[in-house]
Amino acid sequence: MNLTKIIGSGAVIVSIFMISCQPSNSDVTVTVTKNVQASAPGASADVKDGVVVLTGQVKDEASRMAAEDAAKKTAGVKSVVNNIVVMAAPEPTVTITPNDALQQGVNDAIKDFPEVTATVNDGEIILNGQIAEEKWKRLKMALDGLNPKKVNAVSIKIK
């Protein structure tokens, strides 16, 4: 037998062995999906010919990267395309104090400022009168701390 035939036969055997040892697409898909979802709930994976495409929504960038790392560490994965979206943080809830409680808070806040009067209407504090600028800053901070919809100071004169 000549050397070319021996080398050729060996290459064929090695190729067959390597192909038969590689995990199938479905095996890779199952393993990648399990690993990705364990590291980043909300993410999913699709595998074709060793290329993993990650999709879904996660809570933060760390979860997005954890899913990618989990996919890359899976046997049979050649490359990873990370299309996972990080969800935006929810808007903070604004709490508006009810009128009665707000009026009581306003009355307490303005008691040291006899030149100022205030009424509350539908969560809005309406001010009248006059006040010195340095006192206005203190009063405004106190009123803002009551969480009104608005502090309406159009009718107040700051001196």
Short mmCIF file of N, CA and C in Angstrom, two decimals:
data_model
loop_
_atom_site.label_atom_id
_atom_site.label_comp_id
_atom_site.label_asym_id
_atom_site.label_seq_id
_atom_site.Cartn_x
_atom_site.Cartn_y
_atom_site.Cartn_z
N MET A 1 0.85 -1.16 0.00
CA MET A 1 0.00 0.00 0.00
C MET A 1 0.90 1.23 0.00
N ASN A 2 0.54 2.17 -0.82
CA ASN A 2 1.44 3.32 -0.88
C ASN A 2 1.04 4.36 0.16
N LEU A 3 1.95 5.27 0.43
CA LEU A 3 1.79 6.25 1.50
C LEU A 3 0.61 7.18 1.28
N THR A 4 0.31 7.56 0.05
CA THR A 4 -0.81 8.46 -0.24
C THR A 4 -2.13 7.81 0.16
N LYS A 5 -2.29 6.51 -0.14
CA LYS A 5 -3.53 5.83 0.23
C LYS A 5 -3.67 5.72 1.75
N ILE A 6 -2.56 5.49 2.44
CA ILE A 6 -2.61 5.37 3.91
C ILE A 6 -3.00 6.72 4.53
N ILE A 7 -2.36 7.78 4.05
CA ILE A 7 -2.68 9.11 4.58
C ILE A 7 -4.12 9.48 4.25
N GLY A 8 -4.56 9.21 3.05
CA GLY A 8 -5.93 9.51 2.63
C GLY A 8 -6.94 8.75 3.46
N SER A 9 -6.68 7.48 3.72
CA SER A 9 -7.58 6.67 4.54
C SER A 9 -7.63 7.20 5.97
N GLY A 10 -6.49 7.61 6.49
CA GLY A 10 -6.43 8.15 7.84
C GLY A 10 -7.21 9.45 7.95
N ALA A 11 -7.11 10.30 6.95
CA ALA A 11 -7.82 11.58 6.96
C ALA A 11 -9.33 11.35 6.93
N VAL A 12 -9.77 10.37 6.15
CA VAL A 12 -11.20 10.06 6.08
C VAL A 12 -11.68 9.55 7.44
N ILE A 13 -10.90 8.70 8.07
CA ILE A 13 -11.29 8.14 9.37
C ILE A 13 -11.36 9.26 10.41
N VAL A 14 -10.36 10.14 10.43
CA VAL A 14 -10.34 11.25 11.37
C VAL A 14 -11.54 12.17 11.12
N SER A 15 -11.87 12.48 9.88
CA SER A 15 -13.01 13.34 9.55
C SER A 15 -14.31 12.71 10.02
N ILE A 16 -14.49 11.43 9.77
CA ILE A 16 -15.70 10.72 10.19
C ILE A 16 -15.80 10.74 11.72
N PHE A 17 -14.67 10.51 12.38
CA PHE A 17 -14.65 10.51 13.84
C PHE A 17 -15.02 11.89 14.39
N MET A 18 -14.47 12.96 13.80
CA MET A 18 -14.75 14.32 14.28
C MET A 18 -16.21 14.69 14.05
N ILE A 19 -16.77 14.30 12.90
CA ILE A 19 -18.16 14.62 12.61
C ILE A 19 -19.08 13.86 13.56
N SER A 20 -18.76 12.62 13.83
CA SER A 20 -19.62 11.83 14.69
C SER A 20 -19.51 12.26 16.16
N CYS A 21 -18.41 12.91 16.57
CA CYS A 21 -18.23 13.36 17.95
C CYS A 21 -18.85 14.72 18.22
N GLN A 22 -19.17 15.49 17.17
CA GLN A 22 -19.76 16.80 17.37
C GLN A 22 -21.22 16.65 17.76
N PRO A 23 -21.68 17.48 18.74
CA PRO A 23 -23.08 17.39 19.13
C PRO A 23 -24.00 17.85 18.01
N SER A 24 -25.19 17.29 17.97
CA SER A 24 -26.15 17.67 16.93
C SER A 24 -26.74 19.03 17.25
N ASN A 25 -27.37 19.64 16.23
CA ASN A 25 -28.02 20.95 16.41
C ASN A 25 -29.03 20.89 17.54
N SER A 26 -29.82 19.82 17.60
CA SER A 26 -30.85 19.72 18.63
C SER A 26 -30.23 19.57 20.01
N ASP A 27 -29.12 18.82 20.12
CA ASP A 27 -28.44 18.68 21.41
C ASP A 27 -27.89 20.04 21.88
N VAL A 28 -27.28 20.76 20.96
CA VAL A 28 -26.73 22.08 21.29
C VAL A 28 -27.87 23.03 21.68
N THR A 29 -28.97 22.99 20.94
CA THR A 29 -30.11 23.87 21.23
C THR A 29 -30.64 23.61 22.64
N VAL A 30 -30.82 22.36 22.99
CA VAL A 30 -31.35 22.01 24.32
C VAL A 30 -30.39 22.50 25.41
N THR A 31 -29.11 22.23 25.25
CA THR A 31 -28.12 22.63 26.27
C THR A 31 -27.99 24.14 26.36
N VAL A 32 -27.89 24.81 25.22
CA VAL A 32 -27.76 26.27 25.23
C VAL A 32 -28.99 26.91 25.86
N THR A 33 -30.16 26.46 25.46
CA THR A 33 -31.40 27.03 26.00
C THR A 33 -31.45 26.87 27.51
N LYS A 34 -31.11 25.70 28.01
CA LYS A 34 -31.11 25.46 29.45
C LYS A 34 -30.11 26.38 30.15
N ASN A 35 -28.90 26.49 29.62
CA ASN A 35 -27.86 27.32 30.24
C ASN A 35 -28.22 28.81 30.19
N VAL A 36 -28.75 29.25 29.06
CA VAL A 36 -29.10 30.67 28.90
C VAL A 36 -30.23 31.05 29.83
N GLN A 37 -31.28 30.24 29.88
CA GLN A 37 -32.42 30.57 30.73
C GLN A 37 -32.07 30.50 32.21
N ALA A 38 -31.13 29.64 32.58
CA ALA A 38 -30.70 29.56 33.97
C ALA A 38 -29.93 30.82 34.37
N SER A 39 -29.19 31.38 33.44
CA SER A 39 -28.39 32.56 33.77
C SER A 39 -29.13 33.87 33.53
N ALA A 40 -30.15 33.85 32.66
CA ALA A 40 -30.89 35.09 32.35
C ALA A 40 -32.34 34.76 32.02
N PRO A 41 -33.20 34.67 33.04
CA PRO A 41 -34.62 34.41 32.76
C PRO A 41 -35.17 35.48 31.82
N GLY A 42 -35.94 35.06 30.86
CA GLY A 42 -36.49 35.99 29.86
C GLY A 42 -35.75 35.93 28.54
N ALA A 43 -34.60 35.25 28.53
CA ALA A 43 -33.82 35.11 27.30
C ALA A 43 -34.09 33.74 26.69
N SER A 44 -33.94 33.68 25.37
CA SER A 44 -34.09 32.40 24.68
C SER A 44 -33.00 32.29 23.61
N ALA A 45 -32.80 31.07 23.12
CA ALA A 45 -31.73 30.82 22.16
C ALA A 45 -32.24 30.00 20.99
N ASP A 46 -31.71 30.32 19.82
CA ASP A 46 -31.98 29.56 18.61
C ASP A 46 -30.62 29.18 18.03
N VAL A 47 -30.44 27.91 17.66
CA VAL A 47 -29.15 27.44 17.19
C VAL A 47 -29.28 26.87 15.79
N LYS A 48 -28.35 27.27 14.92
CA LYS A 48 -28.29 26.69 13.58
C LYS A 48 -26.83 26.61 13.18
N ASP A 49 -26.39 25.40 12.91
CA ASP A 49 -25.01 25.14 12.50
C ASP A 49 -24.00 25.73 13.47
N GLY A 50 -24.29 25.64 14.76
CA GLY A 50 -23.36 26.11 15.78
C GLY A 50 -23.43 27.60 16.06
N VAL A 51 -24.25 28.33 15.33
CA VAL A 51 -24.42 29.77 15.56
C VAL A 51 -25.65 29.97 16.44
N VAL A 52 -25.45 30.61 17.59
CA VAL A 52 -26.52 30.84 18.54
C VAL A 52 -27.00 32.28 18.40
N VAL A 53 -28.31 32.44 18.27
CA VAL A 53 -28.92 33.77 18.25
C VAL A 53 -29.75 33.89 19.53
N LEU A 54 -29.36 34.85 20.37
CA LEU A 54 -30.05 35.08 21.63
C LEU A 54 -31.08 36.19 21.45
N THR A 55 -32.28 35.98 21.99
CA THR A 55 -33.34 36.99 21.94
C THR A 55 -34.04 37.03 23.28
N GLY A 56 -34.94 37.99 23.44
CA GLY A 56 -35.73 38.11 24.66
C GLY A 56 -35.44 39.42 25.36
N GLN A 57 -35.99 39.54 26.57
CA GLN A 57 -35.83 40.74 27.38
C GLN A 57 -35.35 40.34 28.76
N VAL A 58 -34.37 41.09 29.27
CA VAL A 58 -33.85 40.84 30.62
C VAL A 58 -33.85 42.15 31.40
N LYS A 59 -33.64 42.04 32.71
CA LYS A 59 -33.76 43.21 33.59
C LYS A 59 -32.56 44.15 33.56
N ASP A 60 -31.37 43.63 33.22
CA ASP A 60 -30.19 44.50 33.24
C ASP A 60 -29.10 43.98 32.31
N GLU A 61 -28.07 44.80 32.13
CA GLU A 61 -26.96 44.46 31.22
C GLU A 61 -26.20 43.24 31.73
N ALA A 62 -26.10 43.07 33.03
CA ALA A 62 -25.39 41.92 33.59
C ALA A 62 -26.07 40.61 33.18
N SER A 63 -27.40 40.59 33.18
CA SER A 63 -28.14 39.39 32.76
C SER A 63 -27.94 39.13 31.28
N ARG A 64 -27.91 40.19 30.50
CA ARG A 64 -27.70 40.08 29.04
C ARG A 64 -26.34 39.43 28.77
N MET A 65 -25.31 39.89 29.47
CA MET A 65 -23.96 39.35 29.27
C MET A 65 -23.82 37.94 29.85
N ALA A 66 -24.53 37.66 30.93
CA ALA A 66 -24.49 36.31 31.51
C ALA A 66 -25.06 35.30 30.53
N ALA A 67 -26.12 35.67 29.82
CA ALA A 67 -26.71 34.78 28.82
C ALA A 67 -25.71 34.51 27.69
N GLU A 68 -25.04 35.56 27.25
CA GLU A 68 -24.05 35.40 26.19
C GLU A 68 -22.90 34.50 26.64
N ASP A 69 -22.41 34.71 27.85
CA ASP A 69 -21.32 33.88 28.37
C ASP A 69 -21.74 32.42 28.49
N ALA A 70 -22.96 32.19 28.95
CA ALA A 70 -23.47 30.82 29.08
C ALA A 70 -23.54 30.14 27.72
N ALA A 71 -23.96 30.88 26.70
CA ALA A 71 -24.05 30.31 25.35
C ALA A 71 -22.66 29.99 24.81
N LYS A 72 -21.72 30.89 25.00
CA LYS A 72 -20.35 30.70 24.47
C LYS A 72 -19.66 29.49 25.10
N LYS A 73 -20.00 29.18 26.35
CA LYS A 73 -19.35 28.08 27.06
C LYS A 73 -19.93 26.71 26.71
N THR A 74 -20.97 26.68 25.90
CA THR A 74 -21.63 25.43 25.56
C THR A 74 -20.89 24.74 24.42
N ALA A 75 -20.65 23.43 24.57
CA ALA A 75 -19.97 22.65 23.54
C ALA A 75 -20.77 22.68 22.25
N GLY A 76 -20.10 22.85 21.14
CA GLY A 76 -20.74 22.85 19.83
C GLY A 76 -21.11 24.24 19.35
N VAL A 77 -20.93 25.27 20.18
CA VAL A 77 -21.25 26.64 19.79
C VAL A 77 -20.02 27.25 19.11
N LYS A 78 -20.24 27.76 17.89
CA LYS A 78 -19.16 28.40 17.14
C LYS A 78 -19.15 29.91 17.36
N SER A 79 -20.33 30.50 17.39
CA SER A 79 -20.42 31.95 17.61
C SER A 79 -21.78 32.28 18.22
N VAL A 80 -21.87 33.51 18.79
CA VAL A 80 -23.09 33.94 19.45
C VAL A 80 -23.45 35.34 18.96
N VAL A 81 -24.72 35.50 18.58
CA VAL A 81 -25.26 36.81 18.22
C VAL A 81 -26.23 37.18 19.34
N ASN A 82 -25.91 38.26 20.06
CA ASN A 82 -26.71 38.64 21.23
C ASN A 82 -27.68 39.75 20.86
N ASN A 83 -28.96 39.38 20.66
CA ASN A 83 -30.02 40.34 20.36
C ASN A 83 -30.95 40.56 21.55
N ILE A 84 -30.48 40.24 22.74
CA ILE A 84 -31.29 40.40 23.94
C ILE A 84 -31.43 41.89 24.25
N VAL A 85 -32.64 42.29 24.64
CA VAL A 85 -32.93 43.68 24.96
C VAL A 85 -33.02 43.84 26.48
N VAL A 86 -32.39 44.90 26.99
CA VAL A 86 -32.48 45.22 28.41
C VAL A 86 -33.72 46.09 28.61
N MET A 87 -34.62 45.66 29.49
CA MET A 87 -35.85 46.40 29.74
C MET A 87 -35.54 47.71 30.47
N ALA A 88 -36.28 48.75 30.14
CA ALA A 88 -36.12 50.04 30.82
C ALA A 88 -36.67 49.93 32.23
N ALA A 89 -36.06 50.67 33.13
CA ALA A 89 -36.53 50.70 34.52
C ALA A 89 -37.90 51.37 34.56
N PRO A 90 -38.78 50.88 35.41
CA PRO A 90 -40.11 51.49 35.49
C PRO A 90 -40.03 52.93 36.00
N GLU A 91 -40.94 53.75 35.53
CA GLU A 91 -41.00 55.14 35.97
C GLU A 91 -41.38 55.18 37.45
N PRO A 92 -40.74 56.07 38.21
CA PRO A 92 -41.11 56.16 39.62
C PRO A 92 -42.54 56.67 39.78
N THR A 93 -43.21 56.16 40.77
CA THR A 93 -44.59 56.55 41.03
C THR A 93 -44.60 57.84 41.85
N VAL A 94 -45.37 58.81 41.40
CA VAL A 94 -45.49 60.07 42.11
C VAL A 94 -46.71 59.98 43.02
N THR A 95 -46.49 60.22 44.30
CA THR A 95 -47.58 60.18 45.27
C THR A 95 -48.02 61.60 45.57
N ILE A 96 -49.29 61.85 45.37
CA ILE A 96 -49.83 63.18 45.65
C ILE A 96 -50.67 63.09 46.92
N THR A 97 -50.37 63.98 47.83
CA THR A 97 -51.05 63.99 49.11
C THR A 97 -52.51 64.43 48.94
N PRO A 98 -53.46 63.75 49.56
CA PRO A 98 -54.87 64.16 49.48
C PRO A 98 -55.06 65.58 50.03
N ASN A 99 -56.10 66.28 49.55
CA ASN A 99 -56.33 67.69 49.90
C ASN A 99 -56.37 67.97 51.40
N ASP A 100 -57.11 67.19 52.18
CA ASP A 100 -57.24 67.48 53.61
C ASP A 100 -55.89 67.39 54.32
N ALA A 101 -55.17 66.33 54.07
CA ALA A 101 -53.86 66.18 54.69
C ALA A 101 -52.90 67.25 54.16
N LEU A 102 -53.01 67.57 52.89
CA LEU A 102 -52.16 68.59 52.29
C LEU A 102 -52.46 69.95 52.92
N GLN A 103 -53.74 70.28 53.10
CA GLN A 103 -54.11 71.57 53.70
C GLN A 103 -53.55 71.68 55.12
N GLN A 104 -53.61 70.58 55.87
CA GLN A 104 -53.06 70.60 57.24
C GLN A 104 -51.55 70.84 57.20
N GLY A 105 -50.86 70.18 56.28
CA GLY A 105 -49.42 70.37 56.14
C GLY A 105 -49.08 71.79 55.71
N VAL A 106 -49.87 72.35 54.81
CA VAL A 106 -49.66 73.73 54.35
C VAL A 106 -49.86 74.69 55.52
N ASN A 107 -50.92 74.48 56.29
CA ASN A 107 -51.18 75.34 57.45
C ASN A 107 -50.00 75.31 58.43
N ASP A 108 -49.46 74.12 58.65
CA ASP A 108 -48.29 74.00 59.54
C ASP A 108 -47.08 74.71 58.94
N ALA A 109 -46.90 74.61 57.62
CA ALA A 109 -45.72 75.21 56.97
C ALA A 109 -45.78 76.73 56.96
N ILE A 110 -46.97 77.32 56.83
CA ILE A 110 -47.05 78.77 56.71
C ILE A 110 -47.29 79.48 58.04
N LYS A 111 -47.43 78.74 59.14
CA LYS A 111 -47.75 79.37 60.43
C LYS A 111 -46.69 80.39 60.87
N ASP A 112 -45.43 80.20 60.44
CA ASP A 112 -44.36 81.12 60.79
C ASP A 112 -44.22 82.27 59.79
N PHE A 113 -45.11 82.31 58.83
CA PHE A 113 -45.07 83.35 57.79
C PHE A 113 -46.45 84.03 57.72
N PRO A 114 -46.76 84.92 58.66
CA PRO A 114 -48.10 85.50 58.76
C PRO A 114 -48.50 86.35 57.55
N GLU A 115 -47.53 86.81 56.77
CA GLU A 115 -47.85 87.62 55.59
C GLU A 115 -48.26 86.79 54.38
N VAL A 116 -48.27 85.45 54.54
CA VAL A 116 -48.61 84.54 53.43
C VAL A 116 -49.87 83.76 53.79
N THR A 117 -50.77 83.64 52.81
CA THR A 117 -51.94 82.77 52.96
C THR A 117 -51.87 81.70 51.88
N ALA A 118 -52.51 80.58 52.15
CA ALA A 118 -52.46 79.48 51.18
C ALA A 118 -53.74 78.68 51.23
N THR A 119 -54.16 78.24 50.05
CA THR A 119 -55.29 77.32 49.94
C THR A 119 -54.86 76.12 49.11
N VAL A 120 -55.62 75.04 49.26
CA VAL A 120 -55.33 73.82 48.50
C VAL A 120 -56.54 73.50 47.65
N ASN A 121 -56.29 73.26 46.37
CA ASN A 121 -57.36 72.91 45.45
C ASN A 121 -56.87 71.79 44.52
N ASP A 122 -57.45 70.63 44.66
CA ASP A 122 -57.12 69.47 43.82
C ASP A 122 -55.61 69.19 43.79
N GLY A 123 -55.00 69.20 44.97
CA GLY A 123 -53.58 68.86 45.08
C GLY A 123 -52.64 70.01 44.77
N GLU A 124 -53.16 71.17 44.43
CA GLU A 124 -52.34 72.34 44.10
C GLU A 124 -52.39 73.33 45.27
N ILE A 125 -51.20 73.81 45.67
CA ILE A 125 -51.12 74.82 46.72
C ILE A 125 -51.09 76.19 46.04
N ILE A 126 -52.03 77.05 46.42
CA ILE A 126 -52.12 78.40 45.84
C ILE A 126 -51.75 79.40 46.92
N LEU A 127 -50.68 80.17 46.68
CA LEU A 127 -50.16 81.11 47.67
C LEU A 127 -50.53 82.54 47.31
N ASN A 128 -50.73 83.36 48.35
CA ASN A 128 -50.99 84.79 48.21
C ASN A 128 -50.20 85.52 49.29
N GLY A 129 -49.89 86.80 49.02
CA GLY A 129 -49.21 87.62 50.02
C GLY A 129 -47.84 88.04 49.57
N GLN A 130 -47.01 88.34 50.56
CA GLN A 130 -45.63 88.74 50.25
C GLN A 130 -44.70 88.11 51.26
N ILE A 131 -43.43 87.96 50.85
CA ILE A 131 -42.46 87.28 51.70
C ILE A 131 -41.05 87.70 51.27
N ALA A 132 -40.15 87.75 52.22
CA ALA A 132 -38.74 88.05 51.91
C ALA A 132 -38.12 86.85 51.18
N GLU A 133 -37.16 87.14 50.33
CA GLU A 133 -36.56 86.09 49.49
C GLU A 133 -35.96 84.95 50.30
N GLU A 134 -35.22 85.25 51.37
CA GLU A 134 -34.60 84.18 52.15
C GLU A 134 -35.65 83.33 52.87
N LYS A 135 -36.77 83.95 53.27
CA LYS A 135 -37.86 83.18 53.88
C LYS A 135 -38.60 82.36 52.81
N TRP A 136 -38.70 82.89 51.60
CA TRP A 136 -39.38 82.19 50.51
C TRP A 136 -38.71 80.85 50.22
N LYS A 137 -37.40 80.84 50.21
CA LYS A 137 -36.68 79.59 49.92
C LYS A 137 -37.03 78.51 50.95
N ARG A 138 -37.07 78.90 52.23
CA ARG A 138 -37.42 77.93 53.29
C ARG A 138 -38.86 77.45 53.14
N LEU A 139 -39.76 78.40 52.87
CA LEU A 139 -41.17 78.04 52.72
C LEU A 139 -41.37 77.13 51.51
N LYS A 140 -40.74 77.47 50.42
CA LYS A 140 -40.89 76.66 49.18
C LYS A 140 -40.41 75.23 49.41
N MET A 141 -39.28 75.08 50.09
CA MET A 141 -38.78 73.72 50.37
C MET A 141 -39.76 72.95 51.25
N ALA A 142 -40.33 73.61 52.24
CA ALA A 142 -41.30 72.96 53.12
C ALA A 142 -42.55 72.54 52.34
N LEU A 143 -43.03 73.41 51.46
CA LEU A 143 -44.22 73.09 50.67
C LEU A 143 -43.96 71.98 49.66
N ASP A 144 -42.81 72.01 49.01
CA ASP A 144 -42.46 70.94 48.06
C ASP A 144 -42.38 69.59 48.77
N GLY A 145 -41.94 69.60 50.03
CA GLY A 145 -41.84 68.37 50.80
C GLY A 145 -43.19 67.73 51.11
N LEU A 146 -44.27 68.47 50.89
CA LEU A 146 -45.61 67.94 51.13
C LEU A 146 -46.15 67.14 49.93
N ASN A 147 -45.42 67.11 48.84
CA ASN A 147 -45.77 66.38 47.61
C ASN A 147 -47.07 66.85 46.96
N PRO A 148 -47.21 68.16 46.73
CA PRO A 148 -48.41 68.62 46.02
C PRO A 148 -48.23 68.40 44.52
N LYS A 149 -49.32 68.52 43.77
CA LYS A 149 -49.21 68.49 42.31
C LYS A 149 -48.38 69.68 41.84
N LYS A 150 -48.62 70.83 42.50
CA LYS A 150 -47.97 72.06 42.08
C LYS A 150 -48.02 73.06 43.23
N VAL A 151 -47.00 73.94 43.30
CA VAL A 151 -47.02 75.08 44.19
C VAL A 151 -47.18 76.30 43.30
N ASN A 152 -48.36 76.92 43.36
CA ASN A 152 -48.68 78.07 42.51
C ASN A 152 -48.37 79.34 43.30
N ALA A 153 -47.26 80.01 42.93
CA ALA A 153 -46.82 81.22 43.63
C ALA A 153 -46.98 82.46 42.76
N VAL A 154 -47.87 82.41 41.79
CA VAL A 154 -48.08 83.53 40.87
C VAL A 154 -48.53 84.78 41.63
N SER A 155 -49.34 84.61 42.65
CA SER A 155 -49.92 85.75 43.36
C SER A 155 -49.13 86.14 44.61
N ILE A 156 -47.91 85.65 44.73
CA ILE A 156 -47.11 86.02 45.89
C ILE A 156 -46.00 86.97 45.44
N LYS A 157 -45.75 87.97 46.27
CA LYS A 157 -44.71 88.94 45.95
C LYS A 157 -43.49 88.62 46.80
N ILE A 158 -42.36 88.39 46.13
CA ILE A 158 -41.11 88.09 46.82
C ILE A 158 -40.30 89.38 46.87
N LYS A 159 -39.95 89.81 48.08
CA LYS A 159 -39.21 91.08 48.22
C LYS A 159 -37.79 90.85 48.66
#
